[in-house]
Coordinates of C-alpha atoms in Angstrom, one line a residue:
Chain A
X1 CA 15.6 8.9 -40.7
X2 CA 13.2 10.1 -37.2
X3 CA 9.6 9.3 -38.4
X4 CA 8.1 11.5 -35.8
X5 CA 9.1 13.2 -33.7
X6 CA 7.3 14.6 -29.6
X7 CA 8.2 17.7 -27.8
X8 CA 8.4 17.5 -25.2
X9 CA 8.8 14.7 -23.4
X10 CA 6.5 15.0 -19.3
X11 CA 5.3 18.3 -18.6
X12 CA 3.6 19.3 -15.7
X13 CA 1.0 22.8 -16.4
X14 CA -1.0 24.2 -13.3
X15 CA -5.0 24.9 -14.4
X16 CA -5.0 28.0 -16.3
X17 CA -1.9 27.4 -18.5
X18 CA -1.1 27.1 -22.0
X19 CA 1.3 25.1 -24.0
X20 CA 1.6 23.8 -27.1
X21 CA 2.3 20.2 -28.4
X22 CA 4.7 19.6 -31.3
X23 CA 5.0 17.1 -33.3
X24 CA 7.0 16.7 -36.8
X25 CA 7.3 14.0 -39.0
X26 CA 9.9 13.2 -41.9
X27 CA 8.5 10.8 -44.0
X28 CA 6.5 13.3 -46.0
X29 CA 3.9 11.4 -45.3
X30 CA 0.2 13.4 -46.1
X31 CA -2.5 12.5 -42.7
X32 CA -1.1 13.5 -38.9
X33 CA -3.6 13.2 -36.1
X34 CA -2.9 13.6 -32.4
X35 CA -4.4 11.3 -30.1
X36 CA -4.9 11.4 -26.1
X37 CA -4.4 7.8 -24.3
X38 CA -5.9 7.8 -20.6
X39 CA -5.5 4.3 -18.6
X40 CA -8.1 1.6 -19.2
X41 CA -9.9 3.0 -22.8
X42 CA -7.1 3.0 -25.3
X43 CA -6.6 5.7 -27.8
X44 CA -8.9 8.4 -28.6
X45 CA -8.6 11.2 -31.2
X46 CA -8.6 14.6 -30.7
X47 CA -8.1 16.2 -34.4
X48 CA -6.6 15.4 -37.5
X49 CA -4.9 16.9 -40.5
X50 CA -5.9 15.6 -44.1
X51 CA -3.9 17.6 -45.5
X52 CA -1.5 20.9 -45.2
X53 CA -3.9 23.7 -44.4
X54 CA -7.0 21.2 -43.5
X55 CA -7.9 20.0 -39.9
X56 CA -10.4 18.3 -38.5
X57 CA -11.7 17.4 -35.0
X58 CA -11.6 13.9 -34.0
X59 CA -13.9 12.2 -30.6
X60 CA -12.2 14.4 -27.7
X61 CA -11.9 17.7 -29.5
X62 CA -13.3 20.0 -25.9
X63 CA -10.1 22.5 -25.0
X64 CA -7.8 21.9 -27.8
X65 CA -7.4 23.7 -30.7
X66 CA -4.9 23.0 -33.2
X67 CA -2.1 23.9 -36.7
X68 CA -0.6 22.0 -39.1
X69 CA 1.4 24.5 -40.1
X70 CA 3.6 22.9 -42.8
X71 CA 3.5 19.0 -44.4
X72 CA 5.8 18.7 -41.7
X73 CA 4.2 20.0 -38.7
X74 CA 1.6 19.5 -36.9
X75 CA 1.3 21.5 -33.3
X76 CA -2.0 20.7 -30.7
X77 CA -2.4 23.8 -28.3
X78 CA -4.5 23.5 -25.2
X79 CA -5.5 26.9 -24.5
X80 CA -6.5 27.0 -20.6
X81 CA -5.6 23.6 -18.8
X82 CA -7.3 21.0 -16.8
X83 CA -6.6 18.7 -14.4
X84 CA -9.1 16.2 -17.0
X85 CA -7.1 16.8 -19.4
X86 CA -3.4 15.1 -17.8
X87 CA -2.8 12.3 -20.2
X88 CA -0.1 10.7 -22.4
X89 CA -0.4 12.8 -26.0
X90 CA 0.5 10.7 -29.1
X91 CA 0.9 12.2 -32.8
X92 CA 0.7 10.0 -36.1
X93 CA 0.7 10.4 -39.3
X94 CA -0.6 7.7 -42.0
X95 CA 0.5 8.6 -46.1
X96 CA -2.0 9.0 -47.3
X97 CA -6.0 10.0 -46.3
X98 CA -7.7 6.7 -45.9
X99 CA -6.7 3.7 -42.8
X100 CA -5.2 1.5 -45.7
X101 CA -2.2 2.2 -43.9
X102 CA -0.4 1.6 -40.6
X103 CA 0.5 4.8 -37.9
X104 CA 3.2 5.3 -38.0
X105 CA 3.4 7.5 -34.0
X106 CA 6.0 9.2 -31.6
X107 CA 7.2 8.8 -28.0
X108 CA 4.8 10.6 -26.1
X109 CA 4.0 13.7 -24.2
X110 CA 3.4 13.6 -20.7
X111 CA 1.4 16.1 -19.9
X112 CA -0.1 16.2 -16.3
X113 CA -1.9 19.7 -14.8
X114 CA -1.8 20.2 -11.7
Chain B
X1 CA -19.4 0.9 -25.5
X2 CA -16.3 0.7 -27.6
X3 CA -15.8 -0.5 -31.5
X4 CA -12.8 -3.0 -30.2
X5 CA -13.0 -4.4 -27.6
X6 CA -9.6 -7.2 -26.4
X7 CA -9.9 -9.3 -24.1
X8 CA -8.0 -10.7 -21.7
X9 CA -7.8 -7.2 -19.8
X10 CA -4.5 -9.1 -18.8
X11 CA -2.8 -11.7 -20.2
X12 CA 0.7 -13.1 -17.6
X13 CA 2.7 -16.0 -19.2
X14 CA 5.4 -18.3 -18.9
X15 CA 8.4 -17.3 -21.7
X16 CA 8.0 -20.1 -24.9
X17 CA 4.3 -20.0 -24.0
X18 CA 1.8 -19.7 -26.2
X19 CA -0.4 -15.9 -26.1
X20 CA -3.5 -15.1 -27.6
X21 CA -5.6 -11.5 -27.4
X22 CA -8.4 -11.8 -28.6
X23 CA -10.8 -8.6 -30.2
X24 CA -13.7 -8.4 -30.8
X25 CA -15.6 -4.9 -33.0
X26 CA -19.6 -4.1 -33.7
X27 CA -19.5 -2.3 -37.3
X28 CA -18.3 -3.8 -40.9
X29 CA -14.4 -2.9 -40.6
X30 CA -12.7 -2.1 -43.5
X31 CA -9.5 -4.1 -42.2
X32 CA -8.6 -4.5 -38.2
X33 CA -4.6 -3.3 -37.2
X34 CA -2.3 -4.6 -34.1
X35 CA -0.3 -2.6 -32.7
X36 CA 2.4 -3.3 -29.1
X37 CA 2.6 -0.7 -27.2
X38 CA 6.1 -1.3 -24.2
X39 CA 6.3 0.8 -21.1
X40 CA 6.7 4.7 -21.9
X41 CA 6.3 3.8 -25.7
X42 CA 4.6 4.7 -28.6
X43 CA 2.9 2.3 -30.2
X44 CA 4.3 0.4 -32.8
X45 CA 2.7 -1.8 -35.9
X46 CA 2.5 -5.0 -36.3
X47 CA 0.2 -6.5 -37.8
X48 CA -3.0 -5.5 -40.5
X49 CA -5.7 -7.8 -41.9
X50 CA -7.9 -6.5 -44.1
X51 CA -11.1 -7.6 -44.3
X52 CA -11.2 -9.4 -47.6
X53 CA -8.3 -12.1 -46.0
X54 CA -8.5 -14.4 -42.7
X55 CA -5.2 -15.1 -41.9
X56 CA -1.8 -13.1 -42.0
X57 CA 1.8 -14.2 -40.4
X58 CA 4.6 -12.4 -39.4
X59 CA 7.2 -14.0 -37.8
X60 CA 5.7 -15.7 -34.3
X61 CA 2.5 -13.7 -34.9
X62 CA -0.6 -15.0 -36.6
X63 CA -3.4 -12.7 -36.8
X64 CA -6.0 -13.8 -38.2
X65 CA -10.1 -12.2 -38.8
X66 CA -13.3 -13.3 -38.5
X67 CA -15.4 -10.8 -40.4
X68 CA -18.8 -13.6 -39.3
X69 CA -17.7 -12.6 -35.8
X70 CA -16.7 -9.3 -36.0
X71 CA -13.8 -10.7 -34.3
X72 CA -10.0 -11.1 -34.7
X73 CA -7.0 -13.1 -32.4
X74 CA -3.1 -12.2 -32.2
X75 CA -1.6 -15.2 -31.4
X76 CA 2.2 -14.8 -30.2
X77 CA 3.9 -18.4 -30.6
X78 CA 7.0 -19.2 -29.0
X79 CA 7.4 -15.8 -26.6
X80 CA 9.8 -13.8 -24.7
X81 CA 10.4 -12.4 -22.3
X82 CA 10.5 -8.6 -24.2
X83 CA 7.2 -9.2 -25.7
X84 CA 6.1 -7.7 -22.6
X85 CA 3.7 -5.3 -24.2
X86 CA 0.1 -3.9 -24.3
X87 CA -0.8 -4.7 -27.3
X88 CA -4.3 -3.1 -29.0
X89 CA -6.2 -3.8 -31.5
X90 CA -7.7 -0.8 -34.0
X91 CA -10.7 -1.4 -36.5
X92 CA -10.2 1.0 -39.5
X93 CA -14.1 2.0 -40.7
X94 CA -15.6 4.5 -42.5
X95 CA -18.2 6.8 -40.3
X96 CA -20.0 10.6 -40.6
X97 CA -18.3 9.9 -43.9
X98 CA -15.0 10.0 -42.9
X99 CA -12.1 7.4 -42.8
X100 CA -11.5 6.9 -38.6
X101 CA -9.3 4.8 -36.7
X102 CA -10.7 3.3 -33.5
X103 CA -8.0 1.3 -31.1
X104 CA -10.0 -0.7 -27.7
X105 CA -8.1 -0.3 -24.3
X106 CA -5.6 -3.4 -25.4
X107 CA -4.0 -5.9 -24.0
X108 CA -1.3 -6.6 -21.3
X109 CA 0.8 -9.0 -21.8
X110 CA 3.6 -10.7 -18.7
X111 CA 5.9 -12.5 -20.3
X112 CA 7.9 -13.8 -17.5
X113 CA 11.8 -15.7 -18.2

């Protein structure tokens, strides 16, 4: 099993460009999450999906959109990238819909917006 | 301020020594989780301790939870250079009607050979 797979690993964008970060899990998990990690701030939740067909905002959703394409895939889209979105983005999943079991993380996408 | 705050922010020790990291939080929790992150990689789960548990062990790791003090500690015994990483605590809470997992800013551990 690959677990949680994120693509791309690295990306450089110019201000105003758009892109989609892809995430797929092969563990048949119900819930999927997108976090961003900035120096000294821990992980902050952007959006999550508790089940196929549902998405909800997290702590820092502005400037992002998500799509839960099917049970396996959860994508994060930046419509018009800004330098403040320079960060490392992590996708994660859990089997159920509560945090009674630990998150499984992908290896991240390092995004730089110039 | 954050729900989970680790202390210290950075820790530097020699191989063979023990490393202790602390996590404090503010609100009631369902459980508390510890994760490790090697440079350039995703977080890896270490231990989950539920609110009605006081101590858990996994190999060289020992986690304690004191809900009266709203604090937890992660002890790594007989540390190795391979333990060099950042360690994060995360608290599982119910807020605004949904379950949240809130991460602290982490402790950077450096173990020197």
